[in-house]
């Protein structure tokens, strides 16, 4: 086996977005594309003598990309790679392995909730030794490297057999192929009261988990069916497929509609959940009731002490800026700090490392805690199960009880996908330019209290992230936020986030779209959505 150095040239646009570098699969498969980016990672964080974790969500090209990365790691002098069997690892499991083995970081192959397949999406992400996504300073350095790269190193020769756990070598590099589920499942058992959940299951409690043909299936089969004793068949679409069965592996009411229909139907089980392509997102549904991710975060924060890992209470909570303020109300009652960060899990890392936050969440179906440094789909499902087991109440009861105590933050996100990039950017710049003129004015009967383009000052390392989304607050506590997505691979996606607070319990059962009516109209009027991007209606509502 021989290490060769190939000369190469910089490739345009290898700039990581909200969560790693995401492109169409055929783009990633072009000559030198993956190699340039991986060499730029090694050039930025160093390779010689280091140990990294490697795995992905199993989408098309996952297996071949893993082989390329292993050969490049060996040629760059990496000492050891820990790889999930079959090159599979969910994002939270990868984060855990990075921490458990005290490695120098990891490479995760995933485009998360984006569809997979020969003409769909692929992605590569680097996580730091703390297990969390690389912060902006690091991804910026990687991007800068891609713009001056002149060569990459790779081993020529046989591929590594990843089909079974065990230790092999590749040149001078040690490769440990590990069961992707075992260590993660053990971590979950250490956090939650599995005994109590097993008792709940024995008492007749039923659940449906939709793996969406993505990476969480094997984890869910092991934990829910084998360790917690739920009936076989509890987990559906549990086998990971390279094209996710042709579905969009995004756990929301639009893309997980089969689960939604079952949960709203006459034969609904007690509890339903779904996870995304790489296993870091979760959707929670009770019998006949959908739990919005922002509410889920708030309920978990208010009840976390019922699970063994959090019985000492929470140090603090953090939410992304567009996420509803429901969790802030819980933090206030608990007298703990509530942090507001930009969109993307990388911004939670410092707060978790510094012990300032225990629970974090995003409106985009992401919740997690300091047990890893990624959001974690199954973790959220298990915390819900632990709470249900202790409180012996239904999801609907817990949710209504929560709203009664804290009031309800009606919330929705409207996505306008595949927009003309120029038009979308133009709309955002016009909106930003109008910010100073907004406070004190009225729109659609709502009085504007404040408006800004969100900037985050990290309280731990002092770094500043600007231009993270336009937020407009109204005097009645309502809020709208607009930003462009940083994970898409086609045109632009406008995300419009809408929120309205309702303290009156007699008004807690409205349809969120109706309850938010005035806020929605104000948002459209303010941004001139129809005039600017030619669209009246969103194509995804969550
Ligand atoms: C989206 C979500 C964001 C999430 C990110 C990665 O980003 O809004 O909350 O952290 O995806 O999630 P954007 O820039 O498209 O709005 V995942 O599960 O795709 O890693
Ligand atoms: Co994901």
mmCIF file of C-alpha atoms in Angstrom, residues 64 134 242 247 250 277 315 321 326 338 401 421 445 450 454:
data_model
loop_
_atom_site.group_PDB
_atom_site.id
_atom_site.type_symbol
_atom_site.label_atom_id
_atom_site.label_comp_id
_atom_site.label_asym_id
_atom_site.label_seq_id
_atom_site.Cartn_x
_atom_site.Cartn_y
_atom_site.Cartn_z
ATOM 1 C CA UNK A 64 -17.757 5.055 -0.694
ATOM 2 C CA UNK A 134 -17.043 22.866 14.730
ATOM 3 C CA UNK A 242 -29.578 4.722 0.885
ATOM 4 C CA UNK A 247 -38.953 9.896 1.403
ATOM 5 C CA UNK A 250 -37.688 15.034 8.081
ATOM 6 C CA UNK A 277 -31.965 11.126 8.491
ATOM 7 C CA UNK A 315 -28.117 24.518 35.436
ATOM 8 C CA UNK A 321 -33.590 32.640 18.764
ATOM 9 C CA UNK A 326 -42.222 28.916 26.097
ATOM 10 C CA UNK A 338 -32.350 31.048 29.757
ATOM 11 C CA UNK A 401 -51.484 21.126 32.369
ATOM 12 C CA UNK A 421 -31.856 33.164 -4.466
ATOM 13 C CA UNK A 445 -53.486 46.140 14.057
ATOM 14 C CA UNK A 450 -38.775 46.547 18.610
ATOM 15 C CA UNK A 454 -30.126 39.310 15.724
#
